[in-house]
């Protein structure tokens, strides 16, 4: 099984961990499978997650195997009881997942495109997130939701959202944003095992990327960020796909002699205040990069935390590099201009540093 | 269906408990002892009672803003309910929920819910758990909702989903003719809500929701169907709320005296009494003794609630998540 | 209903235009000239054509992700449509919308919509405007949606609302048997979706959605009803999409050859041709000349689109609000 | 009509404006009425906005006259065509309002409690906010929505939301938050006349408060804040009810010799960056007060803007005073502890100023 040992910077302790290079989509599916084996109360629902049924036998055909083939093959192994194809009723099946979670199961909901969270919004906000608190801690809601976010695939305004900040705003809900296969495995496993409702936001641009994944069973603690690169001149804060954008920007900046700390937040709610402040103490400068639109966003939140708790260490204004306050356009060139690019980050870093 | 004597007593006791709880609760609300808005369900005793008569603690119900009757019929403790309405730490939800959010998971009560229609899929989810876990308990889910809630898309989605997945769930519509001040004849585009069931491949039954015997019979069939794995049923119970939409609502502004009188003549409790006495199923003494027990219970409930402490301010930060984290404390 | 000759020609022309547009569009998509995902509607020419045959530019339609047929039937320009799909500045929406968001407000086309079910209340709102403005135009709204969209609560809410407000609207369900790969027999808990209409106090009609004459007749009745102020109608048209859910979807994985063949035998265009020729309503020459006109139109459309410029990058910031404000430019 | 002249600090030019003391609820209804008279395409929909119907005559009874009596009496004047009672279908009638706005009317939607926006969320975000942009500017969506927000009335978790930051996050939507009768009139009129979709968030705690309202027809430009008080030591930023909290805090602080600029943002999207920076240039210190929960909130957004564009003028960390990241509790004492109080602001100001 072990194809090669770690070449990726997963941090100290991971230098000699057995693992292999895998695509995001493959480790995502493998992790779903592992968690379903691990706990028989874990099951999945969503539209076309097996996809198609034989009219005569009534058996699932696994024609789609889920949006982006996230669940391909699972219905053969676990059957339609645990891979439940649902009608196009996101509100009802998200609500049913809350009901199932309240009564002893651990449902996973595939919401397909992140944009569709809006039709299930009330069940998420009023029931999933609030039940434990408003019922005085009598119960818990151990459910996981995931969906594909982000621009860059020509899906236009209604299939390209990155509005995870709205979910992170909701008390009672947790939100995680993997940025590579390693974090996908660790965060998905941790989310499924967590006793609170967790939303995993999966940028489409990551799905076909590869990266190193340790073979061992591991989880990544919800609420923890990590360094993707260490430097001294400025801190770049990324989340989801913009962590990759930050890494690329850091490479370009290195060529100009500017060394960057690159932080991948990984979790948006709860999130890692400590890593932000720790890095700013060292670099004294920061640029936050977010594909979500800017107003009341996670970029704003990180800026606000730093402007309070990190104020004394700052040498320069806190700059955000985000999408414009606009829906996502269809045309490829406009869409590219919409998304924060490494060049935008480089430009802002130089501005902030007065270079 | 013939009803066993113990069940018959339970039914009377439950209806009377709901009636007196609501009256007592209203009194307390007007005295300023409830902390928020309350929605009394007196008049509507038959639906929760007739349905929950068939359920055990392993079965689950979802409820509404008008949830006290459902709670009581599902066996919740009236002292803990009263304390909750008074916002006390001894309340069913530690004072965090209030009248519109009473839940008791140990009794299979998924919570009153203040968003119209929002609890419907929760009962579907509970039914999914029941089916998923299979024979362990053979339990079912019941979703209570009003005529007004039928205008919410979530009902439609939930009925279709339950039908597609053939889940053991009962959609229990308490049609009391009004959603706030809006009459059902105005806002609901069909005479009988139950007529919509056919479009979802499930039986739809209309019963007199002022008659607990009718409700009991219809619910018995639906529960049997559900437990036998034959899927969901929609039961529409035509009923009436004696009081306003919420404690301070004046029904005279939108309901006629004639109409109110008509329904009072169908009073579920009085007609139950008449019937069991004339059919010699229960004696007047039995009824009286139940009543006086409940009067005592109400005194105890108020006493308990009034003498209970308020929650600790530190509890503000508790139970947002399973594990406490100081990052929720906000920014001060 | 007998169909006037000019209308008959229009119907043929429209169906053939839809067919050839989709085929041409798919070709272009596979060449990499479309910028995103496209959902072809060939096979489903009869529903939009038979319904829009009764409409004028003052009537409004709402559409779906599979919206090209609706656009064409409502009179949109195929060059502007093709340019939109290719993301050009000359496109129907300046390249901002793409295949799933083509709209033309000058033609009464409220937009394709990529959220399943989301356009349904828009047509209800347009019907509300029509009723509000009264005799000015006597116009109506038509909402097109698929079998899959019937599982969205918004349909239910919209039908009830339209019925309560007695609005001039037609709920036009194109039941092509599938929502992505999910068959309607699995996800829709009723044989005939139209059977749900009764529960909303409106007529529900099932027609063969492969037969434009049947669609035309049913739509004629519904449009008459709507214009006469008699309220909404639900029409279910059983139809079929010849291609996959989206351009790259392989139907072989979830549909049988027999089934596909069966529906190809009902081809709305071929059967129209047979019928008008056998009934001597149109001649072969007339049909051929329409076809060759449309072949030319398609060449023009592709040519136009391919030669059109891309939008100016500065347009990224345009039209978020009616008045431009630099505060939308975001933070770089 | 003129009962007294201006005693309130509406700013220069308003010293001698004829007007009178009015309750928020009354000027709100009067403004709806005035706008309906002004433009016959303006109409209202919502649940029980006339409330009740006579079974025999089918005529509206105006039994409720809308939630919090916001529309009382209007159905008598304008009839059920323009005061449209709706079934409990927020998604459908919000969507119908979008459809009506796209086809030439100017609908106003009363969503009752702010919390219910979640069931209509998709229509708001995917249709109302995006139609203009994704259709390339072909159309506009001149609709207004309003609803009652805020804790403090014992309505508990599902009827006390202040999550306006989520709406302000949405590109294409505008959001305004009046804080007194004066701003209610000016912002409501401006919202109804605006050609974009505008959401007016109305804190319940304001409804029975009184304040000075000029008689004249006026609007308040969307996107502009105002000073409620002028001082030199620190800037307090409020929005909706917290503007009142800030004013009260400023009074207490004045007694301790600390003088505050108090800014009432009035609009959250767009919002007034200039007034924030202008004030910070003078005071060099800032506390932002928000009843919305903290994460990715408008408090975060204002902090982020100041931390970038106002960085050079800041002498101290940017402090936010917000509700906890928690649902709203029922119990009165907990609820009070949940909401930012003037004392909390005073405490934070002293902390920030090192006093
Ligand atoms: C989504 C939503 N919309 C509106 C309300 C306000 N509201 C509370 S109860 C109610 C009427 C409900 O009527 P019905 O379902 O018939 O129940 P009843 O009050 O008659 O028991 C309304 C409109 C709400 N709580 N939630
Ligand atoms: C709210 C929402 N859920 C899911 C999807 C993904 N999706 C797009 S089209 C589609 C199937 C729609 O089926 P149907 O309504 O029958 O229309 P058809 O594709 O057959 O024309 C689905 C599930 C979506 N776009 N919006
Ligand atoms: Mg009712
Ligand atoms: Mg379909």
Coordinates of C-alpha atoms in Angstrom, one line a residue, chain A residues 2-350:
Chain A
X2 CA 2.8 2.4 0.9
X3 CA 3.9 4.0 -2.3
X4 CA 6.2 6.6 -0.9
X5 CA 6.9 8.5 2.2
X6 CA 5.9 12.1 3.0
X7 CA 7.3 14.7 0.7
X8 CA 4.8 17.4 1.7
X9 CA 5.3 19.8 4.5
X10 CA 2.8 18.4 6.9
X11 CA 4.9 19.7 9.8
X12 CA 7.1 18.1 12.3
X13 CA 6.5 14.4 13.0
X14 CA 5.2 13.7 9.5
X15 CA 8.6 13.4 7.8
X16 CA 8.6 9.6 7.7
X17 CA 4.9 8.8 7.8
X18 CA 3.9 6.2 5.3
X19 CA 1.4 7.5 2.7
X20 CA 0.8 8.3 -0.9
X21 CA -0.1 10.8 -3.5
X22 CA -3.8 10.9 -4.0
X23 CA -6.5 12.9 -5.7
X24 CA -8.7 15.0 -3.5
X25 CA -11.8 13.2 -4.9
X26 CA -10.4 9.8 -4.2
X27 CA -9.4 10.4 -0.6
X28 CA -12.7 12.1 0.0
X29 CA -14.6 9.0 -1.1
X30 CA -12.2 6.7 0.7
X31 CA -12.7 8.6 3.9
X32 CA -16.5 8.5 3.6
X33 CA -16.2 4.7 3.2
X34 CA -13.8 4.3 6.2
X35 CA -16.2 6.3 8.4
X36 CA -19.1 4.2 7.3
X37 CA -17.2 1.0 8.1
X38 CA -16.1 2.5 11.4
X39 CA -19.6 3.4 12.7
X40 CA -22.8 1.7 11.4
X41 CA -24.8 4.7 12.4
X42 CA -23.1 6.8 9.8
X43 CA -25.0 7.1 6.5
X44 CA -25.4 9.4 3.6
X45 CA -28.2 11.2 1.8
X46 CA -28.4 13.4 -1.2
X47 CA -29.5 13.7 -4.8
X48 CA -28.0 11.1 -7.2
X49 CA -25.5 9.9 -4.6
X50 CA -26.0 6.5 -6.1
X51 CA -27.9 7.9 -9.1
X52 CA -30.4 6.0 -11.2
X53 CA -32.5 2.9 -10.5
X54 CA -33.3 -0.1 -12.5
X55 CA -37.0 0.1 -13.2
X56 CA -37.6 -3.7 -13.0
X57 CA -35.4 -4.6 -10.0
X58 CA -35.7 -1.3 -8.2
X59 CA -32.0 -1.6 -7.5
X60 CA -29.7 1.5 -7.5
X61 CA -27.5 1.7 -10.6
X62 CA -24.8 4.0 -9.3
X63 CA -24.9 5.7 -12.6
X64 CA -23.7 9.0 -11.2
X65 CA -22.1 7.9 -7.9
X66 CA -22.9 11.3 -6.5
X67 CA -22.0 14.8 -7.7
X68 CA -18.4 14.8 -8.8
X69 CA -18.5 11.0 -8.2
X70 CA -17.9 11.6 -4.4
X71 CA -19.8 8.4 -3.5
X72 CA -19.0 6.2 -6.5
X73 CA -19.1 2.6 -5.6
X74 CA -20.4 3.1 -2.1
X75 CA -24.0 1.9 -2.8
X76 CA -22.7 -1.4 -3.9
X77 CA -20.9 -1.9 -0.6
X78 CA -23.4 -0.3 1.8
X79 CA -26.7 -0.6 -0.1
X80 CA -29.5 1.9 -0.5
X81 CA -30.2 1.9 3.2
X82 CA -27.0 3.8 3.9
X83 CA -26.5 5.5 0.6
X84 CA -29.9 7.1 0.3
X85 CA -30.9 8.8 -2.9
X86 CA -33.3 11.7 -2.2
X87 CA -35.7 13.7 -4.2
X88 CA -34.7 17.3 -4.9
X89 CA -35.9 18.4 -1.5
X90 CA -32.8 19.9 0.3
X91 CA -34.9 21.4 3.0
X92 CA -36.7 18.2 3.8
X93 CA -33.7 15.9 3.8
X94 CA -31.5 18.3 5.7
X95 CA -34.4 18.5 8.2
X96 CA -34.7 14.8 8.2
X97 CA -31.0 14.5 8.9
X98 CA -31.4 16.8 11.9
X99 CA -34.3 14.6 13.1
X100 CA -32.1 11.4 12.5
X101 CA -29.2 13.0 14.4
X102 CA -31.5 14.0 17.3
X103 CA -32.6 10.4 17.5
X104 CA -29.3 8.5 17.4
X105 CA -27.9 8.4 13.9
X106 CA -25.0 10.2 12.4
X107 CA -26.2 11.4 9.0
X108 CA -24.1 12.9 6.3
X109 CA -25.8 15.2 3.8
X110 CA -24.4 15.8 0.3
X111 CA -25.9 19.1 -0.8
X112 CA -24.2 19.0 -4.2
X113 CA -23.5 22.6 -5.1
X114 CA -22.9 24.9 -2.1
X115 CA -25.4 27.4 -3.6
X116 CA -28.2 25.0 -2.7
X117 CA -27.7 25.6 1.0
X118 CA -30.1 28.5 0.6
X119 CA -33.1 26.3 0.0
X120 CA -32.3 24.3 3.2
X121 CA -31.2 27.4 5.1
X122 CA -33.9 27.4 7.8
X123 CA -33.4 23.7 8.7
X124 CA -29.7 24.4 9.1
X125 CA -30.0 27.6 11.1
X126 CA -33.2 27.2 13.1
X127 CA -33.0 23.5 13.8
X128 CA -29.5 22.0 13.3
X129 CA -27.6 24.9 14.9
X130 CA -30.1 25.8 17.6
X131 CA -31.5 22.6 18.9
X132 CA -28.9 21.8 21.5
X133 CA -28.9 25.3 23.0
X134 CA -32.5 26.1 23.0
X135 CA -33.4 22.8 24.5
X136 CA -31.0 23.4 27.3
X137 CA -28.3 21.0 26.3
X138 CA -30.6 17.9 26.4
X139 CA -29.6 16.7 23.0
X140 CA -26.9 16.9 20.3
X141 CA -26.9 17.1 16.5
X142 CA -24.1 14.9 15.2
X143 CA -24.5 15.5 11.5
X144 CA -22.1 16.5 8.7
X145 CA -23.0 18.4 5.5
X146 CA -20.8 19.0 2.5
X147 CA -21.1 20.8 -0.8
X148 CA -19.0 22.1 -3.6
X149 CA -18.2 25.8 -3.7
X150 CA -16.2 28.2 -5.7
X151 CA -15.9 29.9 -9.1
X152 CA -13.6 28.8 -11.9
X153 CA -15.6 26.2 -13.7
X154 CA -18.0 28.3 -15.8
X155 CA -21.0 27.5 -13.7
X156 CA -22.0 31.2 -13.3
X157 CA -23.9 33.0 -10.6
X158 CA -26.0 30.3 -9.1
X159 CA -23.5 27.4 -9.0
X160 CA -20.3 29.1 -7.9
X161 CA -20.9 30.5 -4.4
X162 CA -18.3 30.7 -1.7
X163 CA -20.5 32.3 1.0
X164 CA -19.1 30.1 3.8
X165 CA -18.8 33.2 6.0
X166 CA -22.6 33.2 6.4
X167 CA -22.5 29.7 7.8
X168 CA -19.5 30.5 10.1
X169 CA -21.7 33.4 11.4
X170 CA -24.3 30.9 12.7
X171 CA -23.8 29.9 16.4
X172 CA -24.1 26.2 16.9
X173 CA -22.8 25.3 13.5
X174 CA -19.1 24.4 12.7
X175 CA -17.5 25.1 9.4
X176 CA -14.4 23.5 7.9
X177 CA -12.6 24.2 4.6
X178 CA -10.1 21.6 3.5
X179 CA -7.5 22.8 1.0
X180 CA -5.8 19.6 -0.1
X181 CA -6.2 15.8 0.1
X182 CA -4.4 15.7 3.5
X183 CA -6.8 18.2 5.1
X184 CA -9.8 16.7 3.3
X185 CA -9.2 13.3 5.0
X186 CA -8.4 14.7 8.4
X187 CA -11.2 17.2 8.5
X188 CA -13.9 15.0 7.0
X189 CA -13.1 12.2 9.5
X190 CA -13.1 14.7 12.4
X191 CA -16.4 16.3 11.2
X192 CA -18.2 12.9 11.0
X193 CA -17.0 12.0 14.4
X194 CA -17.8 15.3 15.9
X195 CA -21.0 15.6 18.0
X196 CA -22.0 19.0 16.6
X197 CA -23.3 19.8 13.1
X198 CA -20.4 20.5 10.8
X199 CA -20.4 21.9 7.3
X200 CA -17.5 20.9 5.1
X201 CA -17.1 23.3 2.2
X202 CA -15.3 21.8 -0.7
X203 CA -14.0 24.1 -3.4
X204 CA -14.5 22.6 -6.9
X205 CA -11.0 23.7 -7.9
X206 CA -9.5 21.2 -5.4
X207 CA -11.4 18.1 -6.5
X208 CA -8.9 16.9 -9.2
X209 CA -5.8 18.1 -7.4
X210 CA -3.4 15.6 -5.9
X211 CA -1.4 15.7 -2.7
X212 CA 0.3 13.5 -0.1
X213 CA -2.0 11.6 2.3
X214 CA -0.8 9.6 5.2
X215 CA -2.1 6.1 5.3
X216 CA -2.8 6.1 9.0
X217 CA -6.2 6.9 10.5
X218 CA -6.0 10.5 11.7
X219 CA -8.2 13.5 12.3
X220 CA -7.5 17.2 12.2
X221 CA -8.8 18.9 15.3
X222 CA -11.6 21.3 14.3
X223 CA -10.6 24.9 14.9
X224 CA -6.9 24.5 14.1
X225 CA -5.0 26.2 11.4
X226 CA -1.6 25.2 10.1
X227 CA 1.5 26.8 8.4
X228 CA 2.0 25.9 4.8
X229 CA 5.2 27.9 4.7
X230 CA 7.4 29.9 7.1
X231 CA 8.7 33.3 6.5
X232 CA 9.4 36.6 8.3
X233 CA 8.2 39.5 6.3
X234 CA 4.5 39.1 6.1
X235 CA 1.7 36.6 7.0
X236 CA -0.6 35.4 4.2
X237 CA -3.8 34.0 5.5
X238 CA -5.7 31.6 3.2
X239 CA -8.7 29.3 3.5
X240 CA -10.0 26.6 1.2
X241 CA -8.6 27.2 -2.3
X242 CA -7.1 30.6 -1.4
X243 CA -4.5 28.7 0.7
X244 CA -3.2 27.5 -2.6
X245 CA -3.3 31.0 -4.0
X246 CA -1.3 32.2 -1.0
X247 CA 1.3 29.5 -1.5
X248 CA 1.7 30.5 -5.1
X249 CA 1.9 34.1 -4.2
X250 CA 4.5 33.3 -1.6
X251 CA 6.6 31.5 -4.2
X252 CA 6.5 34.6 -6.4
X253 CA 7.3 36.9 -3.5
X254 CA 10.2 34.7 -2.5
X255 CA 11.8 35.4 -5.9
X256 CA 11.6 39.1 -5.0
X257 CA 13.2 38.4 -1.6
X258 CA 10.0 38.7 0.4
X259 CA 9.5 35.8 2.8
X260 CA 6.0 34.8 3.9
X261 CA 4.3 32.9 6.6
X262 CA 1.4 31.1 4.8
X263 CA -1.4 30.1 7.1
X264 CA -4.1 27.7 6.0
X265 CA -7.0 28.3 8.4
X266 CA -8.7 24.9 7.6
X267 CA -11.5 25.6 10.1
X268 CA -13.7 28.7 9.9
X269 CA -15.8 28.0 12.9
X270 CA -14.4 27.6 15.4
X271 CA -11.1 29.1 14.1
X272 CA -7.6 29.4 15.2
X273 CA -7.0 32.8 16.7
X274 CA -3.7 31.7 18.2
X275 CA -2.0 30.9 15.0
X276 CA -3.0 34.2 13.5
X277 CA -1.6 36.2 16.5
X278 CA 1.5 34.0 16.7
X279 CA 2.4 34.6 13.1
X280 CA 1.7 38.3 13.3
X281 CA 4.0 38.7 16.3
X282 CA 6.7 37.4 14.1
X283 CA 6.0 39.1 10.8
X284 CA 4.1 42.2 11.9
X285 CA 2.3 42.4 8.6
X286 CA -0.6 40.6 7.1
X287 CA -2.7 40.0 4.0
X288 CA -5.8 37.9 4.1
X289 CA -7.0 36.2 1.0
X290 CA -10.6 35.0 0.5
X291 CA -12.7 34.0 -2.5
X292 CA -15.9 34.8 -0.6
X293 CA -17.3 38.2 -1.3
X294 CA -15.8 40.8 1.1
X295 CA -18.6 42.2 3.3
X296 CA -19.0 40.6 6.7
X297 CA -16.8 37.8 5.5
X298 CA -14.3 35.5 7.2
X299 CA -11.6 37.8 5.8
X300 CA -13.3 40.6 7.7
X301 CA -13.4 38.4 10.8
X302 CA -9.7 37.5 10.8
X303 CA -8.9 41.2 10.1
X304 CA -11.0 42.2 13.1
X305 CA -9.4 39.7 15.4
X306 CA -6.0 40.7 14.4
X307 CA -6.9 44.4 14.7
X308 CA -7.9 43.8 18.3
X309 CA -5.6 41.1 19.7
X310 CA -2.7 41.6 17.3
X311 CA -2.8 45.4 17.1
X312 CA 0.3 46.0 19.1
X313 CA 2.4 43.8 16.7
X314 CA 1.2 45.4 13.5
X315 CA 3.5 47.5 11.4
X316 CA 1.1 48.1 8.5
X317 CA -2.6 48.2 7.6
X318 CA -4.4 44.9 7.4
X319 CA -5.2 44.2 3.8
X320 CA -7.9 41.8 2.5
X321 CA -7.7 40.4 -1.0
X322 CA -11.2 39.1 -1.9
X323 CA -13.6 38.7 -4.7
X324 CA -15.6 41.8 -5.6
X325 CA -19.0 42.4 -3.9
X326 CA -20.7 40.9 -6.9
X327 CA -22.3 37.7 -8.1
X328 CA -20.1 35.3 -10.1
X329 CA -20.0 36.1 -13.9
X330 CA -20.1 33.4 -16.5
X331 CA -17.5 34.5 -19.0
X332 CA -14.2 32.8 -18.4
X333 CA -12.1 36.0 -18.4
X334 CA -14.6 37.8 -16.1
X335 CA -14.7 34.8 -13.8
X336 CA -10.9 34.7 -13.6
X337 CA -10.9 38.4 -12.7
X338 CA -13.5 37.7 -10.1
X339 CA -11.3 35.2 -8.2
X340 CA -8.3 36.4 -6.2
X341 CA -5.2 35.4 -8.1
X342 CA -1.6 35.1 -6.9
X343 CA -0.7 38.3 -8.7
X344 CA -3.4 40.2 -6.7
X345 CA -1.8 38.9 -3.5
X346 CA 1.7 39.8 -4.7
X347 CA 0.4 43.3 -5.6
X348 CA -1.2 43.8 -2.2
X349 CA 1.8 42.5 -0.3
X350 CA 4.0 45.0 -2.0

